[in-house]
Amino acid sequence: MAREIRKQDFRRIHAYLWELPTSFDPRMNVPVRIYADEELLEDALGDLSVHQAVNAASLPGLVGAVVVMPDVHMGYGFPIGGVMASRVPGGIISPGAIGYDINCLTGDARILHRFGYTRPIQEMAEEWSRAELVCYDARLACLDRTPVVRFLRRPADPVLYRVVTCSGDEIIATGDHPFLTPAGMRPVSELQAGDRIAFLPFEGVPYEEPPDEVIVDVPDVERVLLEAGKDNRRGGITKAIAGLRRRGLLPLRYTSPALPYLLKLLGYAWGDGTAGFMRRRKEGVLVLYGKEEDLAQILADLNQLGYGGYLRSRRRRALIRTPYQVYETIGVTGELEVNSTGLVALLAALGLPLGSKTDHGGRIPEWLKRAPLWQQRLFLAALFGAELTAPALHSQSSVKLRRPVLSIACAEHRLADGYRFLADIAEMLERFGVRSRGIYIERRALLRANGSRSRVLRLLISGDADNLIRLFTRVGVEYNDERRFLSWISAQYLKRKQAVRRARQELRQAIAEAHRQGQPVQAVLEAVSISVNARFVERSISEKQQGGAGLPRDFPDFMTYMKQATEGLGRSGIVWEEIERIEPVEGYTGDVYDFTVLHEDHNFIANGFVVSNCGVRLLATNLTYEQIAPHLTELASRIYSNCPSGVGSEGHVPLTARQLDEVLAEGARWALRHGYARPEDLEHTEEFGCMPNADPDKATPKAKERGKDQLGTLGAGNHFIEVDVVDEIFDPVGAERMGLFEGQVAVQIHCGSRGFGHQICTDYLQRFERVIHKYGIKLPDKELMCAPIDSPEGQDYLKAMACAANFAFCNRQILAHYIRKSFEEVLKPKGIAHDVWQVYDIAHNMGKIETHEIDGQRMTVCVHRKGATRAWGPGSPGLPKKYVDIGQPVLIPGSMGTASYVLLGTPGSMAQTFGSTCHGAGRVMSRAQAKREIRGEKLKAELESQGIVVRAGSMAGLAEEAPRAYKDVSRVVEVVHHAGIAKKVARLRPIAVIKG
Amino acid sequence: MSSFEVPFEEIPHTADWAIRAYGRTLPELFANAAMGMYSLLVDLDALGESERREIEVEAASPEGLLVAWLNELVYHTEREHLAFKRFEIHELRLPDPGDPDSLGRLRATVYGERTREMRKYIKAVTYHNVAIQQEDGRYWVELVFDV
């Protein structure tokens, strides 16, 4: 998504809150809200953070808004420093990347469905959930189909717009209805005359409810088989019928869901296929001929019916029949062979002639003549896909199209039958308003291989523009992409020609009229949008006979038009139409319909979104800076040696497989059981140190392999341990409750679930990737890979993620233990009494099922926090008793060497951000850049000159974490404080930094 | 490979590490992507080839296959402290785009050495914006590593 996002696109809600409304991008289902001051907003716009938030906002099932914190920076898919909530379970869903988001049309707007019929949108109110519509896949430049997943009705806005194209097509929509333009989707309100919008020339026919009558049933199929010579000695007939029954094809009714597919198959087979019962056992074989890509579509439909087939290429003798010559040729065609006695019998029962159609051409069956129009259309369109001549230019013209011809070969003694067949077709076409000009029998007979003679009969379809337009846009073509493409382009071309002619004709008359009345012609010319030359004006004035204005000399020929109109749209058949005018429509008092297409009615959980319970733990001591200062260096060294850190670090707590499972299930409780914790430590941890829904069986074996030697390690990257001094108290009451006082020594641990959590994420992303096509969710960024919460994959992931969370809780607990041990090792010999207790432990990257009030409604949602912290206000459930009335402590580590903050959750955060706030400083400089610009040794010297002791395993690693590479955390904290989503309690200043 | 064609190069990304890898064929692209990843971790020139591992992965899309391949290497690296410098790809079969259930497969032998001196720790290879492109007869792809 490359569209630039500027500050002006935001709506400023207050000094620290900006909103990017959903109107910014039609893909957004919820707005994006960013907490920031002006400068931090500019920072955020400096990379792709906000774009990523907009991408996320297009995911299905979100509520509220995608919230972005002031410390945001771009991540890999979702911005780091973001929160979003999705509804649990099921619920209203919104579109993915493909499909028309048909917003807000008037009730009578007709929507095109997959099987070629249209329905007025207001009629879809009852059954929209079963509808399948035609949509456009911009990435593949082809048409696709999609179900409907949201259907809302609301009273119309006072002003609607009528958009009229240069070819005369019209649509009425609300101002925010988006159209596809060469520059992407744009709402009507942003378009003007001359702009180009995408248009599908196909109109289809209105929907008609099919009667619930049976077309064919078991006796009909039996009769066919017996007549073909099949017997039931070995149960062949019974088996065939059972196969049909099993697939729901018998009895076959007008309302059978399989009928549309059978109609197309029937039409195509009639045109370019051969069916029969072969060999001694009379097994049914159907062979269809055509282009491989078209046959592949037919095969896909066959699969839908429950049948398979063999697709191959063949050299074939073909009879090429043009209205002007018949000749034989050997060509390479595709062949689709289906072996099924049941299917062939069914088609035969429906009327398909068996064997050579030259001998037995068949008649259009009565049941088809009585079928609803849209079903007849499917048959005809498939027949035309196989047999109708493709739209082509007249040999003498570059603008005039030949009339379409349907030709059949017919044995001489069966001419009457052949004639009647074509007459039936002509009659069917009449019902679509498509007229024919007669049936002609070729004079010249063909000699056939068996010695008999055959003649070619042709049905000529009237070639006038209106007729062709109706043929192409109402009947159309199925199972022949190239022909379909050409027919739609032709239709638009014809419409454009007509529109231009009409406009010129009107102008001619207007000029003549003006001249008659002695008024200046110039005024008339200026009032219209088309341009004409002087000769045109002269002829309008002088010529008495208004024979109809011709085309201007610069009117594009067919090939040029085709190229211009389909630029970037492939062979999908969609064309660019120029807007002639947009007029406001007033006085519409009905409802408008909001209507969204996607695939399935599921909600989701975004996997790649959540990493691995990276979090922070704050320990406090009863020591002051003065007391610790003389021993600080020793303490730092002790901590560094007791807490394994760095790349590839292994812990002192190697686990057996069974023990690892226990850790995954119990979290910090395992640490308690094994002597690494005090009970009050768990009391003061998010979730009390254990996510109850963890299921070790859902953790992948690879993750366990990766994690089992890493318990009790710090890791590398931006993970660290810091010894701090409380610098300033902002909220004395909160501070006192948390046991904080000015000048106090405290310790922060910042780390997560290590390789275990990362592997869980990787493995589940891979698993989701294999099934995401089943759930039909289109991702703006693959890293936002997700699955419905209610799916097996989603549920498994929740349980696996809980395991990762537990690993992290346990890990931080063990590190806390080592830190206590370090204090003891340093201070006990010196006789300094001390205590190290836990203030709180929170996670930064987690997805949690929580209940929140959104727009006045209490909802269960899955809150995704990435680089964001839970910040529950006073009175929330799950808080330690000590903090219930002040709220949940929030720990915001600054970057290394800069201040950190302790805050409290507020009622404001519950109301605004699903109980969340920022997590830290957020990077401004890439690691690569930091490494280039900052030298680790120099940085270490700088920090030490500030009185900070540094123990770091890697100088390069140190450089990447330089304070300069991060935003100023104080600014970030100011924003969240003033926005009311967290309350400042205390600021901490580092005195020692330990990292890998 | 001519001296004008690089197998990979580093590109800026705020929070993590990113590279762009190139290849004349898909197997070459996959090998260069792996080489690029390891170049961030170790000094490839100084690394030996005393260890080898067989790698086999499957995925539902070409990009998925690339990410799975690299993540599998990351797993081995973390488990055994191995870094790899040479990648022999024996089979690289892409999934069938017409069949959503089909899986692509990659089989390779990779050569490297144990080392404790890795510069950084890659948590995972992300799918972010991974799209294998073809331009001027070359394949290229951008990868972001979560470090």
Short mmCIF file of N, CA and C in Angstrom, two decimals, chain A residues 47-48 52 73-77 80 611 647-648 650 701-703 705-706 708-710 716-719 754-755 758-759 762 765-766 769-770 773 781-783 785 923-928 931-932 954 960, chain B residues 10-17 40 57-65 67-69 71-72 74-75 78-79 81 100-101 103 116 118-130 144-147:
data_model
loop_
_atom_site.label_atom_id
_atom_site.label_comp_id
_atom_site.label_asym_id
_atom_site.label_seq_id
_atom_site.Cartn_x
_atom_site.Cartn_y
_atom_site.Cartn_z
N ASP A 47 7.81 6.41 9.03
CA ASP A 47 8.01 5.07 8.45
C ASP A 47 6.63 4.49 8.15
N LEU A 48 6.55 3.21 7.99
CA LEU A 48 5.28 2.64 7.53
C LEU A 48 4.35 2.22 8.67
N GLN A 52 0.80 0.27 8.24
CA GLN A 52 0.56 -1.07 8.76
C GLN A 52 -0.69 -1.10 9.63
N HIS A 73 6.56 2.14 16.21
CA HIS A 73 7.42 2.12 15.02
C HIS A 73 7.00 0.92 14.19
N MET A 74 7.41 0.93 12.97
CA MET A 74 6.90 -0.10 12.08
C MET A 74 7.47 -1.47 12.45
N GLY A 75 6.64 -2.43 12.25
CA GLY A 75 7.07 -3.78 12.56
C GLY A 75 7.04 -4.60 11.29
N TYR A 76 6.81 -5.86 11.42
CA TYR A 76 6.72 -6.70 10.25
C TYR A 76 5.28 -7.13 10.09
N GLY A 77 4.48 -6.23 9.59
CA GLY A 77 3.06 -6.54 9.42
C GLY A 77 2.20 -5.60 10.23
N ILE A 80 4.58 -1.90 15.77
CA ILE A 80 4.93 -2.22 17.14
C ILE A 80 4.55 -1.03 17.99
N VAL A 611 3.74 -11.89 19.35
CA VAL A 611 4.99 -12.61 19.36
C VAL A 611 5.08 -13.54 20.56
N VAL A 647 23.60 -14.10 22.80
CA VAL A 647 23.15 -14.96 21.72
C VAL A 647 23.46 -16.41 22.06
N GLY A 648 22.47 -17.24 21.94
CA GLY A 648 22.69 -18.67 22.15
C GLY A 648 22.91 -19.06 23.60
N GLU A 650 22.52 -20.47 27.21
CA GLU A 650 21.79 -21.59 27.79
C GLU A 650 21.70 -21.41 29.28
N PRO A 701 6.69 -29.52 18.65
CA PRO A 701 7.92 -30.16 19.12
C PRO A 701 9.15 -29.29 18.90
N LYS A 702 9.17 -28.59 17.78
CA LYS A 702 10.34 -27.73 17.51
C LYS A 702 10.45 -26.64 18.56
N ALA A 703 9.33 -26.09 18.94
CA ALA A 703 9.36 -25.01 19.94
C ALA A 703 9.90 -25.56 21.25
N GLU A 705 11.88 -28.07 21.61
CA GLU A 705 13.32 -28.30 21.45
C GLU A 705 14.08 -27.01 21.68
N ARG A 706 13.55 -25.95 21.09
CA ARG A 706 14.24 -24.68 21.18
C ARG A 706 14.21 -24.14 22.59
N LYS A 708 13.77 -25.80 25.63
CA LYS A 708 14.02 -26.56 26.85
C LYS A 708 15.34 -26.24 27.54
N ASP A 709 16.29 -25.71 26.79
CA ASP A 709 17.54 -25.34 27.46
C ASP A 709 17.64 -23.86 27.75
N GLN A 710 16.57 -23.14 27.52
CA GLN A 710 16.70 -21.69 27.63
C GLN A 710 16.00 -21.09 28.83
N ALA A 716 19.05 -11.93 24.03
CA ALA A 716 19.84 -10.82 23.48
C ALA A 716 18.91 -9.78 22.89
N GLY A 717 19.46 -8.99 22.00
CA GLY A 717 18.63 -7.97 21.36
C GLY A 717 18.25 -6.89 22.34
N ASN A 718 16.99 -6.56 22.41
CA ASN A 718 16.59 -5.44 23.26
C ASN A 718 16.18 -5.90 24.66
N HIS A 719 16.64 -7.08 25.02
CA HIS A 719 16.33 -7.56 26.36
C HIS A 719 17.46 -7.20 27.31
N ARG A 754 11.71 -16.22 24.92
CA ARG A 754 12.87 -16.75 24.24
C ARG A 754 12.53 -17.55 22.99
N GLY A 755 13.40 -18.48 22.64
CA GLY A 755 13.21 -19.21 21.39
C GLY A 755 11.90 -19.98 21.36
N HIS A 758 9.21 -17.74 19.95
CA HIS A 758 9.41 -17.41 18.54
C HIS A 758 9.07 -18.60 17.66
N GLN A 759 9.43 -19.77 18.15
CA GLN A 759 9.16 -20.96 17.34
C GLN A 759 7.66 -21.24 17.27
N THR A 762 6.44 -18.97 14.62
CA THR A 762 6.83 -19.43 13.29
C THR A 762 6.02 -20.65 12.86
N LEU A 765 2.36 -19.79 12.20
CA LEU A 765 2.22 -19.04 10.96
C LEU A 765 2.25 -19.99 9.77
N GLN A 766 3.16 -20.95 9.84
CA GLN A 766 3.24 -21.92 8.75
C GLN A 766 1.97 -22.75 8.67
N GLU A 769 -0.76 -20.70 7.22
CA GLU A 769 -0.56 -20.42 5.80
C GLU A 769 -1.18 -21.53 4.94
N ARG A 770 -1.17 -22.74 5.46
CA ARG A 770 -1.68 -23.82 4.64
C ARG A 770 -3.18 -23.87 4.59
N HIS A 773 -6.55 -20.34 2.87
CA HIS A 773 -7.43 -20.24 1.72
C HIS A 773 -8.80 -20.81 2.04
N ASP A 781 -1.10 -7.93 4.17
CA ASP A 781 0.31 -8.26 4.41
C ASP A 781 0.33 -9.66 4.98
N LYS A 782 1.15 -10.50 4.40
CA LYS A 782 1.13 -11.90 4.81
C LYS A 782 1.46 -12.08 6.29
N GLU A 783 2.16 -11.14 6.86
CA GLU A 783 2.51 -11.29 8.26
C GLU A 783 1.28 -11.14 9.15
N MET A 785 -1.17 -12.86 8.80
CA MET A 785 -1.80 -14.17 8.67
C MET A 785 -2.68 -14.44 9.88
N ARG A 923 11.64 2.54 18.66
CA ARG A 923 12.87 2.90 17.95
C ARG A 923 12.63 4.00 16.94
N VAL A 924 13.68 4.79 16.69
CA VAL A 924 13.62 5.71 15.56
C VAL A 924 14.70 5.38 14.55
N MET A 925 15.67 4.64 14.99
CA MET A 925 16.80 4.37 14.10
C MET A 925 16.88 2.88 13.90
N SER A 926 17.12 2.44 12.69
CA SER A 926 17.24 1.01 12.48
C SER A 926 18.49 0.50 13.19
N ARG A 927 18.47 -0.77 13.46
CA ARG A 927 19.64 -1.35 14.12
C ARG A 927 20.89 -1.17 13.26
N ALA A 928 20.69 -1.35 11.96
CA ALA A 928 21.85 -1.22 11.07
C ALA A 928 22.43 0.18 11.17
N LYS A 931 24.09 0.81 14.46
CA LYS A 931 25.39 0.15 14.52
C LYS A 931 26.43 0.93 13.74
N ARG A 932 25.97 1.51 12.63
CA ARG A 932 26.93 2.26 11.81
C ARG A 932 27.33 3.55 12.49
N SER A 954 28.11 -7.79 24.08
CA SER A 954 28.46 -7.46 22.70
C SER A 954 28.44 -5.96 22.51
N GLU A 960 23.41 -1.02 19.01
CA GLU A 960 22.06 -1.08 18.43
C GLU A 960 21.02 -0.57 19.41
N GLU B 10 22.08 -5.55 2.48
CA GLU B 10 21.29 -5.16 3.64
C GLU B 10 20.43 -3.96 3.29
N ILE B 11 19.23 -3.91 3.82
CA ILE B 11 18.38 -2.73 3.59
C ILE B 11 17.84 -2.23 4.95
N PRO B 12 17.55 -0.95 5.04
CA PRO B 12 17.17 -0.40 6.35
C PRO B 12 15.76 -0.83 6.80
N HIS B 13 15.62 -1.04 8.09
CA HIS B 13 14.32 -1.33 8.69
C HIS B 13 14.41 -0.92 10.14
N THR B 14 13.45 -0.19 10.64
CA THR B 14 13.62 0.44 11.95
C THR B 14 13.84 -0.52 13.10
N ALA B 15 13.05 -1.56 13.18
CA ALA B 15 13.14 -2.37 14.40
C ALA B 15 13.98 -3.61 14.23
N ASP B 16 14.16 -4.02 12.99
CA ASP B 16 14.76 -5.33 12.83
C ASP B 16 15.85 -5.27 11.76
N TRP B 17 16.26 -6.41 11.29
CA TRP B 17 17.23 -6.46 10.22
C TRP B 17 16.54 -6.89 8.94
N LEU B 40 24.65 -11.85 8.46
CA LEU B 40 24.35 -10.94 9.56
C LEU B 40 24.84 -11.50 10.89
N VAL B 57 11.63 -29.01 3.91
CA VAL B 57 10.46 -28.24 4.38
C VAL B 57 9.37 -28.26 3.32
N GLU B 58 8.15 -27.98 3.77
CA GLU B 58 7.00 -27.89 2.86
C GLU B 58 6.21 -26.65 3.19
N ALA B 59 5.57 -26.07 2.18
CA ALA B 59 4.72 -24.90 2.47
C ALA B 59 3.72 -24.73 1.34
N ALA B 60 2.75 -23.87 1.58
CA ALA B 60 1.65 -23.74 0.63
C ALA B 60 1.88 -22.67 -0.43
N SER B 61 2.97 -21.93 -0.34
CA SER B 61 3.20 -20.89 -1.35
C SER B 61 4.70 -20.74 -1.53
N PRO B 62 5.16 -20.15 -2.63
CA PRO B 62 6.61 -19.98 -2.80
C PRO B 62 7.23 -19.16 -1.68
N GLU B 63 6.55 -18.07 -1.29
CA GLU B 63 7.09 -17.26 -0.20
C GLU B 63 7.10 -18.04 1.10
N GLY B 64 6.01 -18.78 1.30
CA GLY B 64 5.95 -19.61 2.50
C GLY B 64 7.10 -20.60 2.53
N LEU B 65 7.44 -21.12 1.37
CA LEU B 65 8.54 -22.10 1.29
C LEU B 65 9.86 -21.42 1.66
N VAL B 67 10.28 -18.75 3.55
CA VAL B 67 10.29 -18.45 4.98
C VAL B 67 10.48 -19.72 5.79
N ALA B 68 9.83 -20.79 5.37
CA ALA B 68 9.97 -22.06 6.10
C ALA B 68 11.42 -22.54 6.04
N TRP B 69 12.02 -22.42 4.88
CA TRP B 69 13.42 -22.81 4.69
C TRP B 69 14.33 -22.05 5.65
N ASN B 71 13.49 -20.34 8.37
CA ASN B 71 13.16 -20.59 9.77
C ASN B 71 13.70 -21.93 10.24
N GLU B 72 13.71 -22.89 9.32
CA GLU B 72 14.27 -24.19 9.67
C GLU B 72 15.75 -24.05 9.97
N VAL B 74 17.17 -21.33 11.07
CA VAL B 74 17.25 -20.62 12.35
C VAL B 74 17.11 -21.60 13.51
N TYR B 75 16.20 -22.52 13.33
CA TYR B 75 15.98 -23.51 14.38
C TYR B 75 17.25 -24.32 14.64
N GLU B 78 19.86 -22.20 16.42
CA GLU B 78 19.67 -21.97 17.84
C GLU B 78 19.88 -23.25 18.65
N ARG B 79 19.42 -24.34 18.09
CA ARG B 79 19.53 -25.59 18.84
C ARG B 79 20.98 -26.04 19.00
N HIS B 81 23.88 -24.24 17.80
CA HIS B 81 24.89 -23.19 17.65
C HIS B 81 25.67 -23.36 16.35
N PRO B 100 -5.38 -25.25 -4.14
CA PRO B 100 -5.05 -24.61 -2.86
C PRO B 100 -4.52 -25.56 -1.81
N ASP B 101 -4.75 -26.85 -2.00
CA ASP B 101 -4.26 -27.78 -0.99
C ASP B 101 -2.87 -28.31 -1.30
N LEU B 103 1.16 -28.60 -1.72
CA LEU B 103 2.28 -28.05 -0.96
C LEU B 103 3.54 -28.08 -1.81
N ARG B 116 30.32 -20.10 18.63
CA ARG B 116 29.69 -19.41 19.76
C ARG B 116 29.73 -17.92 19.53
N MET B 118 28.26 -15.69 17.57
CA MET B 118 27.29 -15.07 16.66
C MET B 118 26.95 -13.67 17.09
N ARG B 119 26.85 -12.81 16.12
CA ARG B 119 26.69 -11.38 16.41
C ARG B 119 25.32 -11.05 16.95
N LYS B 120 24.36 -11.74 16.51
CA LYS B 120 23.04 -11.42 17.00
C LYS B 120 22.20 -12.69 17.00
N TYR B 121 21.01 -12.53 17.45
CA TYR B 121 20.13 -13.66 17.64
C TYR B 121 18.87 -13.40 16.82
N ILE B 122 18.63 -14.30 15.89
CA ILE B 122 17.42 -14.12 15.07
C ILE B 122 16.30 -14.91 15.70
N LYS B 123 15.24 -14.20 16.08
CA LYS B 123 14.11 -14.90 16.69
C LYS B 123 13.35 -15.66 15.62
N ALA B 124 13.14 -14.99 14.48
CA ALA B 124 12.35 -15.62 13.43
C ALA B 124 12.49 -14.82 12.15
N VAL B 125 12.17 -15.50 11.06
CA VAL B 125 12.10 -14.83 9.77
C VAL B 125 10.63 -14.49 9.55
N THR B 126 10.33 -13.23 9.26
CA THR B 126 8.93 -12.85 9.17
C THR B 126 8.42 -12.93 7.73
N TYR B 127 7.10 -12.99 7.62
CA TYR B 127 6.46 -13.00 6.31
C TYR B 127 6.28 -11.58 5.77
N HIS B 128 6.71 -10.61 6.56
CA HIS B 128 6.36 -9.23 6.23
C HIS B 128 6.82 -8.84 4.83
N ASN B 129 5.84 -8.49 3.98
CA ASN B 129 6.15 -8.03 2.63
C ASN B 129 6.99 -8.99 1.81
N VAL B 130 7.01 -10.27 2.18
CA VAL B 130 7.80 -11.20 1.40
C VAL B 130 7.09 -11.45 0.09
N VAL B 144 12.65 -9.68 6.19
CA VAL B 144 12.87 -8.98 7.46
C VAL B 144 13.05 -10.02 8.54
N PHE B 145 14.10 -9.86 9.30
CA PHE B 145 14.38 -10.81 10.39
C PHE B 145 14.05 -10.17 11.72
N ASP B 146 13.32 -10.88 12.53
CA ASP B 146 13.00 -10.39 13.86
C ASP B 146 14.16 -10.74 14.78
N VAL B 147 14.87 -9.71 15.25
CA VAL B 147 16.05 -9.99 16.07
C VAL B 147 15.86 -9.52 17.49
#
